[in-house]
């Protein structure tokens, strides 16, 4: 049996590139209504999850392009009192984090992103979140996550402790049997999809729920 990372990293990188192209093409065929409906169903599934209900701080992200719409989720978390962190893309492609204080707190960021206008909390702020919601193009049943290819979330997720739930947001056809992985890739613990809701991945044990900490970090 081969290793989790494959036998040849260049081959894995090529496999990733081909898979990204296929998944992006499928996403580009979705309509704005499709993305909004996916976002609504994902929001409802996550808001009912005990881990999200007890979380004092959630590291989330504001969707862009053909991703499932996360704007309604981010707003709902904030409205019910959760301290929501959103990423700030730095010049070195690493992620800083700042608090979301409602839709009016967002400002235009690089690469078409909407980012918080609040003061940065530092790249290590994600490590103090109780739940991390991560973008992905695909995930497999071992938790291997395929991102956009920039490496920003690979670095961010490497800072998250092993007991923190990291949940990737997908469309229904994007939980795959195999996703190519490299040594720097950090697996996720669960995925959430519009029709299927939250799926805890068998190869990645579900972390125990912890009491709700104080708001803010």
Coordinates of C-alpha atoms in Angstrom, one line a residue:
X1 CA 0.0 0.0 0.0
X2 CA 1.3 3.5 -0.9
X3 CA 1.8 6.2 1.7
X4 CA -0.7 8.9 2.3
X5 CA 1.4 11.3 0.3
X6 CA 1.9 9.1 -2.7
X7 CA 5.3 7.9 -4.0
X8 CA 6.3 10.9 -6.0
X9 CA 5.4 14.5 -5.0
X10 CA 5.6 15.9 -8.5
X11 CA 3.0 13.3 -9.6
X12 CA 0.8 14.3 -6.7
X13 CA 1.0 17.9 -7.6
X14 CA 0.0 17.1 -11.2
X15 CA -2.9 15.0 -9.9
X16 CA -4.0 17.9 -7.7
X17 CA -3.9 20.3 -10.6
X18 CA -6.0 18.1 -12.8
X19 CA -8.6 17.5 -10.0
X20 CA -8.8 21.2 -9.3
X21 CA -9.5 22.0 -12.9
X22 CA -12.3 19.4 -13.0
X23 CA -13.9 20.6 -9.8
X24 CA -13.6 24.3 -10.8
X25 CA -15.3 23.5 -14.1
X26 CA -18.2 21.8 -12.3
X27 CA -18.6 24.7 -9.8
X28 CA -18.6 27.2 -12.7
X29 CA -21.7 25.6 -14.0
X30 CA -23.6 26.4 -10.8
X31 CA -25.9 29.4 -10.8
X32 CA -26.0 32.2 -8.2
X33 CA -29.2 30.7 -6.9
X34 CA -27.5 27.3 -6.6
X35 CA -24.7 28.8 -4.5
X36 CA -27.2 30.7 -2.3
X37 CA -29.3 27.6 -1.7
X38 CA -26.2 25.5 -0.9
X39 CA -25.2 28.2 1.6
X40 CA -28.6 28.3 3.3
X41 CA -28.6 24.5 3.7
X42 CA -25.0 24.5 5.0
X43 CA -25.8 27.3 7.4
X44 CA -28.8 25.4 8.8
X45 CA -26.7 22.2 9.3
X46 CA -23.9 24.0 11.0
X47 CA -26.1 26.1 13.3
X48 CA -27.6 22.9 14.7
X49 CA -24.3 21.3 15.4
X50 CA -23.5 21.1 19.1
X51 CA -19.8 22.0 18.5
X52 CA -20.9 25.3 16.8
X53 CA -23.6 26.0 19.4
X54 CA -21.0 25.7 22.3
X55 CA -18.2 27.5 20.4
X56 CA -17.2 30.9 21.8
X57 CA -15.0 31.7 18.9
X58 CA -15.3 30.4 15.3
X59 CA -12.7 31.0 12.6
X60 CA -14.8 31.2 9.4
X61 CA -14.3 32.7 5.9
X62 CA -16.3 34.9 3.5
X63 CA -17.0 33.0 0.3
X64 CA -15.7 34.1 -3.1
X65 CA -16.5 33.1 -6.6
X66 CA -18.3 29.8 -7.0
X67 CA -17.8 28.6 -3.4
X68 CA -20.9 27.7 -1.3
X69 CA -22.2 31.0 0.0
X70 CA -21.0 31.6 3.6
X71 CA -22.3 35.1 4.1
X72 CA -25.6 34.0 5.7
X73 CA -23.7 31.6 7.9
X74 CA -21.1 34.2 9.1
X75 CA -23.9 36.7 9.8
X76 CA -26.0 34.1 11.7
X77 CA -23.1 33.1 13.9
X78 CA -22.3 36.7 14.7
X79 CA -26.0 37.6 15.4
X80 CA -26.3 34.8 18.0
X81 CA -23.2 36.1 19.9
X82 CA -20.4 34.0 18.5
X83 CA -17.0 35.8 18.2
X84 CA -16.3 35.3 14.5
X85 CA -12.8 35.6 13.0
X86 CA -12.3 36.0 9.3
X87 CA -9.0 35.7 7.4
X88 CA -6.8 38.6 6.1
X89 CA -4.6 37.5 3.2
X90 CA -1.1 38.8 3.8
X91 CA 1.4 39.7 1.1
X92 CA 3.3 36.4 1.8
X93 CA 0.1 34.5 1.2
X94 CA -0.2 33.6 4.9
X95 CA -3.3 34.4 6.8
X96 CA -3.9 36.9 9.6
X97 CA -7.2 37.1 11.3
X98 CA -9.6 39.8 12.4
X99 CA -13.1 40.0 14.0
X100 CA -16.3 40.2 12.0
X101 CA -18.5 42.9 13.3
X102 CA -21.4 42.7 10.8
X103 CA -21.6 43.2 7.1
X104 CA -20.7 46.9 7.3
X105 CA -17.3 46.0 8.9
X106 CA -16.0 44.4 5.7
X107 CA -13.7 46.2 3.3
X108 CA -12.3 45.1 -0.1
X109 CA -9.2 42.9 0.1
X110 CA -6.8 41.4 -2.4
X111 CA -8.0 38.9 -5.1
X112 CA -11.6 40.0 -4.8
X113 CA -11.9 39.0 -1.2
X114 CA -14.0 40.8 1.4
X115 CA -12.0 41.2 4.7
X116 CA -12.7 42.6 8.1
X117 CA -11.7 46.2 8.7
X118 CA -11.0 45.5 12.3
X119 CA -7.4 45.4 13.7
X120 CA -5.5 42.2 12.9
X121 CA -5.2 39.6 15.7
X122 CA -2.2 37.8 14.3
X123 CA -1.7 34.6 12.4
X124 CA -1.9 32.5 15.6
X125 CA -5.4 33.7 16.4
X126 CA -6.8 30.7 14.5
X127 CA -5.2 28.4 17.0
X128 CA -7.5 29.9 19.7
X129 CA -10.7 29.2 17.9
X130 CA -13.1 26.6 19.2
X131 CA -14.1 25.5 15.6
X132 CA -12.5 26.2 12.3
X133 CA -14.5 26.3 9.1
X134 CA -12.3 25.9 6.0
X135 CA -12.8 26.3 2.3
X136 CA -12.1 23.3 0.1
X137 CA -12.6 22.1 -3.5
X138 CA -12.8 18.5 -2.3
X139 CA -12.1 16.2 0.7
X140 CA -11.8 12.5 0.9
X141 CA -12.8 10.0 3.6
X142 CA -9.3 10.2 5.2
X143 CA -9.8 13.9 5.7
X144 CA -7.4 15.0 2.9
X145 CA -8.4 18.4 1.7
X146 CA -7.9 19.9 -1.7
X147 CA -7.7 23.7 -1.5
X148 CA -7.2 26.4 -4.2
X149 CA -3.5 25.7 -4.4
X150 CA -2.1 28.9 -2.8
X151 CA -1.1 27.2 0.5
X152 CA -2.6 29.9 2.7
X153 CA -4.9 27.5 4.5
X154 CA -2.3 24.7 4.7
X155 CA -0.2 27.1 6.9
X156 CA -3.2 28.2 8.9
X157 CA -4.6 24.7 9.6
X158 CA -1.1 23.6 10.7
X159 CA -1.5 26.0 13.7
X160 CA -4.8 24.4 14.8
X161 CA -4.6 21.9 17.7
X162 CA -5.5 18.2 17.1
X163 CA -8.7 18.4 19.3
X164 CA -10.2 21.4 17.4
X165 CA -12.9 20.5 14.9
X166 CA -11.9 21.6 11.4
X167 CA -14.8 21.4 9.1
X168 CA -14.6 21.9 5.3
X169 CA -17.6 23.3 3.4
X170 CA -18.4 21.4 0.1
X171 CA -21.0 20.8 -2.5
X172 CA -22.6 17.4 -2.4
X173 CA -20.5 15.7 -5.1
X174 CA -17.1 16.9 -3.6
X175 CA -16.6 14.3 -0.9
X176 CA -14.4 11.9 -2.9
X177 CA -12.9 8.5 -2.5
X178 CA -9.4 9.8 -2.9
X179 CA -7.8 13.3 -2.8
X180 CA -4.0 13.4 -3.5
X181 CA -2.1 14.7 -0.5
X182 CA 1.4 16.0 0.3
X183 CA 3.3 16.1 3.6
X184 CA 2.3 19.8 4.3
X185 CA -1.5 19.0 3.9
X186 CA -3.5 19.0 7.2
X187 CA -6.5 16.8 7.2
X188 CA -10.0 18.1 8.3
X189 CA -12.2 16.3 10.8
X190 CA -15.5 16.7 9.0
X191 CA -17.3 18.1 6.0
X192 CA -20.6 19.8 5.6
X193 CA -22.7 19.6 2.4
X194 CA -26.0 21.0 1.4
X195 CA -28.1 17.8 1.1
X196 CA -26.0 15.6 3.3
X197 CA -25.3 17.9 6.3
X198 CA -22.3 17.3 8.5
X199 CA -20.3 14.1 7.9
X200 CA -17.7 13.2 10.5
X201 CA -14.9 11.3 8.7
X202 CA -14.3 7.8 10.0
X203 CA -10.5 8.1 9.6
X204 CA -10.4 11.3 11.7
X205 CA -11.9 10.8 15.2
X206 CA -14.5 13.3 16.3
X207 CA -13.0 15.6 19.1
X208 CA -14.8 15.8 22.4
X209 CA -17.1 18.8 22.9
X210 CA -15.7 21.3 25.4
X211 CA -17.6 23.9 27.5
X212 CA -18.1 27.3 26.0
X213 CA -15.3 29.6 26.8
X214 CA -15.5 33.4 27.2
X215 CA -16.2 35.5 24.1
X216 CA -13.3 37.0 22.3
X217 CA -9.6 36.2 21.9

